[in-house]
PDB file of C-alpha atoms in Angstrom:
ATOM      1  CA  ILE A  87      55.561 -53.351 -32.036  1.00  0.00           C
ATOM      2  CA  GLU A  88      57.787 -52.133 -29.251  1.00  0.00           C
ATOM      3  CA  PHE A  89      56.767 -49.161 -27.123  1.00  0.00           C
ATOM      4  CA  ASP A  90      58.981 -46.831 -25.129  1.00  0.00           C
ATOM      5  CA  LYS A  91      58.213 -43.671 -23.189  1.00  0.00           C
ATOM      6  CA  LEU A  92      60.566 -40.730 -22.659  1.00  0.00           C
ATOM      7  CA  TRP A  93      60.076 -37.803 -20.281  1.00  0.00           C
ATOM      8  CA  LYS A  94      61.729 -34.408 -20.876  1.00  0.00           C
ATOM      9  CA  ASP A  95      61.627 -31.152 -18.966  1.00  0.00           C
ATOM     10  CA  ALA A  96      61.133 -27.765 -20.660  1.00  0.00           C
ATOM     11  CA  ASP A  97      64.922 -27.595 -21.232  1.00  0.00           C
ATOM     12  CA  ASP A  98      64.913 -30.944 -23.118  1.00  0.00           C
ATOM     13  CA  LYS A  99      66.644 -32.809 -20.270  1.00  0.00           C
ATOM     14  CA  GLU A 100      65.408 -36.084 -18.754  1.00  0.00           C
ATOM     15  CA  LEU A 101      62.570 -35.401 -16.340  1.00  0.00           C
ATOM     16  CA  LYS A 102      63.222 -36.907 -12.921  1.00  0.00           C
ATOM     17  CA  ASN A 103      59.754 -36.533 -11.344  1.00  0.00           C
ATOM     18  CA  GLN A 104      57.676 -39.002 -13.390  1.00  0.00           C
ATOM     19  CA  PRO A 105      54.271 -40.528 -12.633  1.00  0.00           C
ATOM     20  CA  GLU A 106      53.963 -44.123 -11.407  1.00  0.00           C
ATOM     21  CA  ALA A 107      51.797 -45.290 -14.329  1.00  0.00           C
ATOM     22  CA  ILE A 108      50.547 -44.180 -17.743  1.00  0.00           C
ATOM     23  CA  TYR A 109      47.789 -45.387 -20.081  1.00  0.00           C
ATOM     24  CA  ILE A 110      48.367 -46.169 -23.752  1.00  0.00           C
ATOM     25  CA  GLN A 111      46.162 -47.484 -26.530  1.00  0.00           C
ATOM     26  CA  LEU A 112      47.262 -49.398 -29.619  1.00  0.00           C
ATOM     27  CA  GLN A 113      45.221 -48.281 -32.638  1.00  0.00           C
ATOM     28  CA  ARG A 114      45.067 -49.342 -36.270  1.00  0.00           C
ATOM     29  CA  ARG A 115      43.420 -48.428 -39.557  1.00  0.00           C
ATOM     30  CA  LEU A 116      43.743 -49.696 -43.107  1.00  0.00           C
ATOM     31  CA  GLU A 117      46.629 -48.423 -45.218  1.00  0.00           C
ATOM     32  CA  GLY A 118      45.512 -45.648 -47.552  1.00  0.00           C
ATOM     33  CA  SER A 119      43.038 -44.171 -45.093  1.00  0.00           C
ATOM     34  CA  THR A 120      43.606 -40.540 -44.185  1.00  0.00           C
ATOM     35  CA  ASN A 121      40.529 -40.116 -41.989  1.00  0.00           C
ATOM     36  CA  ASP A 122      41.336 -39.748 -38.282  1.00  0.00           C
ATOM     37  CA  LYS A 123      37.986 -41.374 -37.421  1.00  0.00           C
ATOM     38  CA  ASP A 124      39.180 -44.651 -39.016  1.00  0.00           C
ATOM     39  CA  TRP A 125      41.612 -45.309 -36.145  1.00  0.00           C
ATOM     40  CA  LYS A 126      40.192 -48.192 -34.097  1.00  0.00           C
ATOM     41  CA  PRO A 127      41.470 -49.404 -30.717  1.00  0.00           C
ATOM     42  CA  VAL A 128      43.078 -52.857 -30.670  1.00  0.00           C
ATOM     43  CA  LYS A 129      42.263 -54.851 -27.553  1.00  0.00           C
ATOM     44  CA  TYR A 130      45.506 -56.312 -26.279  1.00  0.00           C
ATOM     45  CA  PRO A 131      45.787 -59.072 -25.429  1.00  0.00           C
ATOM     46  CA  ALA A 132      42.885 -60.032 -27.692  1.00  0.00           C
ATOM     47  CA  ASP A 133      40.823 -61.470 -24.817  1.00  0.00           C
ATOM     48  CA  ASN A 134      41.207 -58.276 -22.779  1.00  0.00           C
ATOM     49  CA  THR A 135      38.004 -56.410 -21.908  1.00  0.00           C
ATOM     50  CA  LYS A 136      39.802 -53.045 -21.917  1.00  0.00           C
ATOM     51  CA  ASP A 137      40.892 -51.153 -25.011  1.00  0.00           C
ATOM     52  CA  TYR A 138      43.939 -49.677 -23.304  1.00  0.00           C
ATOM     53  CA  VAL A 139      47.043 -50.891 -21.476  1.00  0.00           C
ATOM     54  CA  THR A 140      48.336 -49.597 -18.143  1.00  0.00           C
ATOM     55  CA  ILE A 141      52.118 -49.229 -18.147  1.00  0.00           C
ATOM     56  CA  ASP A 142      53.851 -49.132 -14.767  1.00  0.00           C
ATOM     57  CA  TYR A 143      57.389 -47.854 -14.495  1.00  0.00           C
ATOM     58  CA  GLY A 144      59.610 -50.926 -14.020  1.00  0.00           C
ATOM     59  CA  GLU A 145      63.169 -52.225 -14.197  1.00  0.00           C
ATOM     60  CA  ASN A 146      63.262 -51.597 -17.946  1.00  0.00           C
ATOM     61  CA  GLY A 147      61.695 -48.158 -17.716  1.00  0.00           C
ATOM     62  CA  TRP A 148      58.470 -47.575 -19.633  1.00  0.00           C
ATOM     63  CA  LYS A 149      58.916 -50.315 -22.247  1.00  0.00           C
ATOM     64  CA  TYR A 150      56.113 -52.586 -23.495  1.00  0.00           C
ATOM     65  CA  THR A 151      55.799 -54.957 -26.475  1.00  0.00           C
ATOM     66  CA  PHE A 152      52.707 -55.691 -28.546  1.00  0.00           C
ATOM     67  CA  SER A 153      53.274 -59.028 -30.344  1.00  0.00           C
ATOM     68  CA  GLY A 154      51.261 -61.361 -32.559  1.00  0.00           C
ATOM     69  CA  LEU A 155      49.475 -58.491 -34.303  1.00  0.00           C
ATOM     70  CA  ASN A 156      47.793 -58.894 -37.671  1.00  0.00           C
ATOM     71  CA  GLN A 157      49.875 -57.268 -40.388  1.00  0.00           C
ATOM     72  CA  TYR A 158      47.042 -57.017 -42.909  1.00  0.00           C
ATOM     73  CA  GLN A 159      43.364 -57.595 -43.578  1.00  0.00           C
ATOM     74  CA  ILE A 160      42.334 -60.105 -46.250  1.00  0.00           C
ATOM     75  CA  ASN A 161      39.643 -58.528 -48.417  1.00  0.00           C
ATOM     76  CA  ALA A 162      36.691 -60.275 -50.099  1.00  0.00           C
ATOM     77  CA  ASP A 163      38.701 -60.493 -53.364  1.00  0.00           C
ATOM     78  CA  ASP A 164      41.577 -62.220 -51.477  1.00  0.00           C
ATOM     79  CA  ARG A 165      43.760 -59.115 -51.735  1.00  0.00           C
ATOM     80  CA  GLN A 166      45.657 -57.982 -48.660  1.00  0.00           C
ATOM     81  CA  THR A 167      45.482 -54.470 -47.255  1.00  0.00           C
ATOM     82  CA  ASN A 168      48.120 -53.613 -44.672  1.00  0.00           C
ATOM     83  CA  TYR A 169      47.205 -52.225 -41.290  1.00  0.00           C
ATOM     84  CA  VAL A 170      48.803 -48.992 -40.072  1.00  0.00           C
ATOM     85  CA  TYR A 171      49.467 -48.996 -36.314  1.00  0.00           C
ATOM     86  CA  ARG A 172      50.007 -46.189 -33.862  1.00  0.00           C
ATOM     87  CA  ILE A 173      50.163 -45.856 -30.082  1.00  0.00           C
ATOM     88  CA  VAL A 174      48.431 -42.986 -28.313  1.00  0.00           C
ATOM     89  CA  GLU A 175      48.644 -41.940 -24.694  1.00  0.00           C
ATOM     90  CA  GLY A 176      45.611 -40.875 -22.730  1.00  0.00           C
ATOM     91  CA  THR A 177      43.766 -40.582 -19.478  1.00  0.00           C
ATOM     92  CA  VAL A 178      41.283 -43.013 -17.957  1.00  0.00           C
ATOM     93  CA  GLU A 179      38.147 -42.072 -16.057  1.00  0.00           C
ATOM     94  CA  ASN A 180      35.523 -44.636 -15.061  1.00  0.00           C
ATOM     95  CA  ASP A 181      37.363 -47.263 -17.171  1.00  0.00           C
ATOM     96  CA  LYS A 182      36.989 -45.116 -20.331  1.00  0.00           C
ATOM     97  CA  PHE A 183      40.122 -44.204 -22.290  1.00  0.00           C
ATOM     98  CA  LYS A 184      40.391 -40.636 -23.631  1.00  0.00           C
ATOM     99  CA  LYS A 185      43.214 -40.343 -26.149  1.00  0.00           C
ATOM    100  CA  VAL A 186      45.650 -37.504 -26.612  1.00  0.00           C
ATOM    101  CA  ALA A 187      46.803 -37.253 -30.212  1.00  0.00           C
ATOM    102  CA  PRO A 188      50.498 -36.548 -30.923  1.00  0.00           C
ATOM    103  CA  GLY A 189      51.193 -32.824 -30.710  1.00  0.00           C
ATOM    104  CA  GLU A 190      48.395 -32.233 -28.189  1.00  0.00           C
ATOM    105  CA  THR A 191      48.813 -31.793 -24.447  1.00  0.00           C
ATOM    106  CA  ILE A 192      48.057 -34.139 -21.574  1.00  0.00           C
ATOM    107  CA  THR A 193      47.817 -33.224 -17.893  1.00  0.00           C
ATOM    108  CA  ILE A 194      49.102 -35.794 -15.390  1.00  0.00           C
ATOM    109  CA  LYS A 195      49.057 -34.983 -11.661  1.00  0.00           C
ATOM    110  CA  GLY A 196      48.823 -31.248 -12.333  1.00  0.00           C
ATOM    111  CA  ASN A 197      51.687 -31.127 -14.867  1.00  0.00           C
ATOM    112  CA  THR A 198      51.007 -30.405 -18.535  1.00  0.00           C
ATOM    113  CA  TYR A 199      53.055 -32.143 -21.237  1.00  0.00           C
ATOM    114  CA  VAL A 200      53.160 -32.003 -25.035  1.00  0.00           C
ATOM    115  CA  VAL A 201      53.074 -35.545 -26.464  1.00  0.00           C
ATOM    116  CA  THR A 202      55.162 -36.345 -29.559  1.00  0.00           C
ATOM    117  CA  ALA A 203      55.523 -39.665 -31.380  1.00  0.00           C
ATOM    118  CA  LYS A 204      58.407 -41.150 -33.360  1.00  0.00           C
ATOM    119  CA  ALA A 205      58.503 -44.528 -35.145  1.00  0.00           C
ATOM    120  CA  THR A 206      61.542 -46.568 -36.172  1.00  0.00           C
ATOM    121  CA  PRO A 207      61.349 -49.713 -38.354  1.00  0.00           C
ATOM    122  CA  ASN A 208      63.156 -52.880 -37.255  1.00  0.00           C
ATOM    123  CA  SER A 209      65.772 -54.266 -39.641  1.00  0.00           C
ATOM    124  CA  GLU A 210      65.330 -57.912 -40.600  1.00  0.00           C
ATOM    125  CA  THR A 211      67.852 -60.312 -42.111  1.00  0.00           C
ATOM    126  CA  ASN A 212      66.836 -62.644 -44.927  1.00  0.00           C
ATOM    127  CA  SER A 213      67.874 -66.157 -43.821  1.00  0.00           C
ATOM    128  CA  GLU A 214      68.644 -67.267 -47.402  1.00  0.00           C
ATOM    129  CA  THR A 215      70.561 -64.274 -48.758  1.00  0.00           C
ATOM    130  CA  GLY A 216      71.761 -62.623 -45.550  1.00  0.00           C
ATOM    131  CA  ALA A 217      70.517 -59.271 -46.877  1.00  0.00           C
ATOM    132  CA  THR A 218      69.196 -56.780 -44.352  1.00  0.00           C
ATOM    133  CA  THR A 219      65.791 -55.312 -45.114  1.00  0.00           C
ATOM    134  CA  THR A 220      63.394 -52.950 -43.380  1.00  0.00           C
ATOM    135  CA  PRO A 221      59.983 -54.086 -44.615  1.00  0.00           C
ATOM    136  CA  ALA A 222      58.087 -51.742 -42.299  1.00  0.00           C
ATOM    137  CA  THR A 223      57.235 -48.215 -43.369  1.00  0.00           C
ATOM    138  CA  VAL A 224      57.190 -45.455 -40.772  1.00  0.00           C
ATOM    139  CA  THR A 225      55.824 -41.911 -40.905  1.00  0.00           C
ATOM    140  CA  PRO A 226      56.969 -38.690 -39.210  1.00  0.00           C
ATOM    141  CA  ASP A 227      53.868 -38.737 -36.978  1.00  0.00           C
ATOM    142  CA  GLY A 228      54.811 -42.093 -35.449  1.00  0.00           C
ATOM    143  CA  THR A 229      52.960 -44.835 -37.376  1.00  0.00           C
ATOM    144  CA  ILE A 230      54.197 -48.252 -38.556  1.00  0.00           C
ATOM    145  CA  THR A 231      52.919 -50.158 -41.607  1.00  0.00           C
ATOM    146  CA  GLY A 232      53.757 -53.606 -42.957  1.00  0.00           C
ATOM    147  CA  GLY A 233      56.231 -54.888 -40.410  1.00  0.00           C
ATOM    148  CA  SER A 234      57.736 -54.521 -36.985  1.00  0.00           C
ATOM    149  CA  GLY A 235      59.280 -51.529 -35.324  1.00  0.00           C
ATOM    150  CA  LYS A 236      59.365 -49.254 -32.321  1.00  0.00           C
ATOM    151  CA  ILE A 237      57.090 -46.366 -31.404  1.00  0.00           C
ATOM    152  CA  GLU A 238      58.461 -43.890 -28.914  1.00  0.00           C
ATOM    153  CA  LEU A 239      56.228 -41.343 -27.191  1.00  0.00           C
ATOM    154  CA  THR A 240      57.895 -38.357 -25.550  1.00  0.00           C
ATOM    155  CA  ASN A 241      56.196 -36.131 -22.981  1.00  0.00           C
ATOM    156  CA  THR A 242      57.807 -32.698 -22.703  1.00  0.00           C
ATOM    157  CA  LEU A 243      56.901 -30.684 -19.617  1.00  0.00           C
ATOM    158  CA  GLN A 244      55.511 -27.261 -20.401  1.00  0.00           C
ATOM    159  CA  ASN A 245      56.746 -24.241 -18.503  1.00  0.00           C
ATOM    160  CA  PRO A 246      54.025 -23.022 -16.187  1.00  0.00           C
ATOM    161  CA  LYS A 247      52.539 -19.706 -17.289  1.00  0.00           C
ATOM    162  CA  PHE A 248      51.136 -17.209 -14.863  1.00  0.00           C
ATOM    163  CA  ALA A 249      48.712 -14.348 -15.436  1.00  0.00           C
ATOM    164  CA  LEU A 250      49.583 -11.467 -13.183  1.00  0.00           C
ATOM    165  CA  ASP A 251      47.434  -8.364 -12.897  1.00  0.00           C
ATOM    166  CA  ILE A 252      49.251  -5.362 -11.456  1.00  0.00           C
ATOM    167  CA  ILE A 253      47.136  -2.654  -9.904  1.00  0.00           C
ATOM    168  CA  LYS A 254      48.898   0.587  -9.133  1.00  0.00           C
ATOM    169  CA  LYS A 255      47.632   2.455  -6.067  1.00  0.00           C
ATOM    170  CA  ASP A 256      48.477   5.905  -4.858  1.00  0.00           C
ATOM    171  CA  ALA A 257      49.970   5.533  -1.364  1.00  0.00           C
ATOM    172  CA  GLU A 258      49.132   9.112  -0.321  1.00  0.00           C
ATOM    173  CA  LYS A 259      45.502   9.031  -1.423  1.00  0.00           C
ATOM    174  CA  GLY A 260      44.903   5.422  -0.346  1.00  0.00           C
ATOM    175  CA  GLU A 261      43.587   4.510  -3.767  1.00  0.00           C
TER     176      GLU A 261
END
């Protein structure tokens, strides 16, 4: 699964002032589950002690690739159940990852962003027939099932809002 991060300002233009690093977490649950509590973090690489990945802005931008992932779980009856994968962004305090679900806001260095996710399946070519297939299934909320693809998270800067109280005073009475 490929990851990419986009930054937009409130006018939907590329944001120039970006942080130096972000934290993401690869999560999965079994296909067919609709319970948000079923999402489990995937330690990556597998021998990693952390359940999140730190992404530093580099030559290729904010890109990262998760490879060698299990596509399915083999059940006791030898049937396969596909995994559904998603990537969430979050904050880290005391080495603990706190996720921000797509559509929610995250605050980074005093700026508040709305996080949205989009998934795109990779096309694959059958070596025998030459036919192009897209075995992965994607959803509008940015998940991938049954194959490879790309998940793109976009942070859109929110316009700052101010609360202003106006108190009218009488200049002659000093009130």
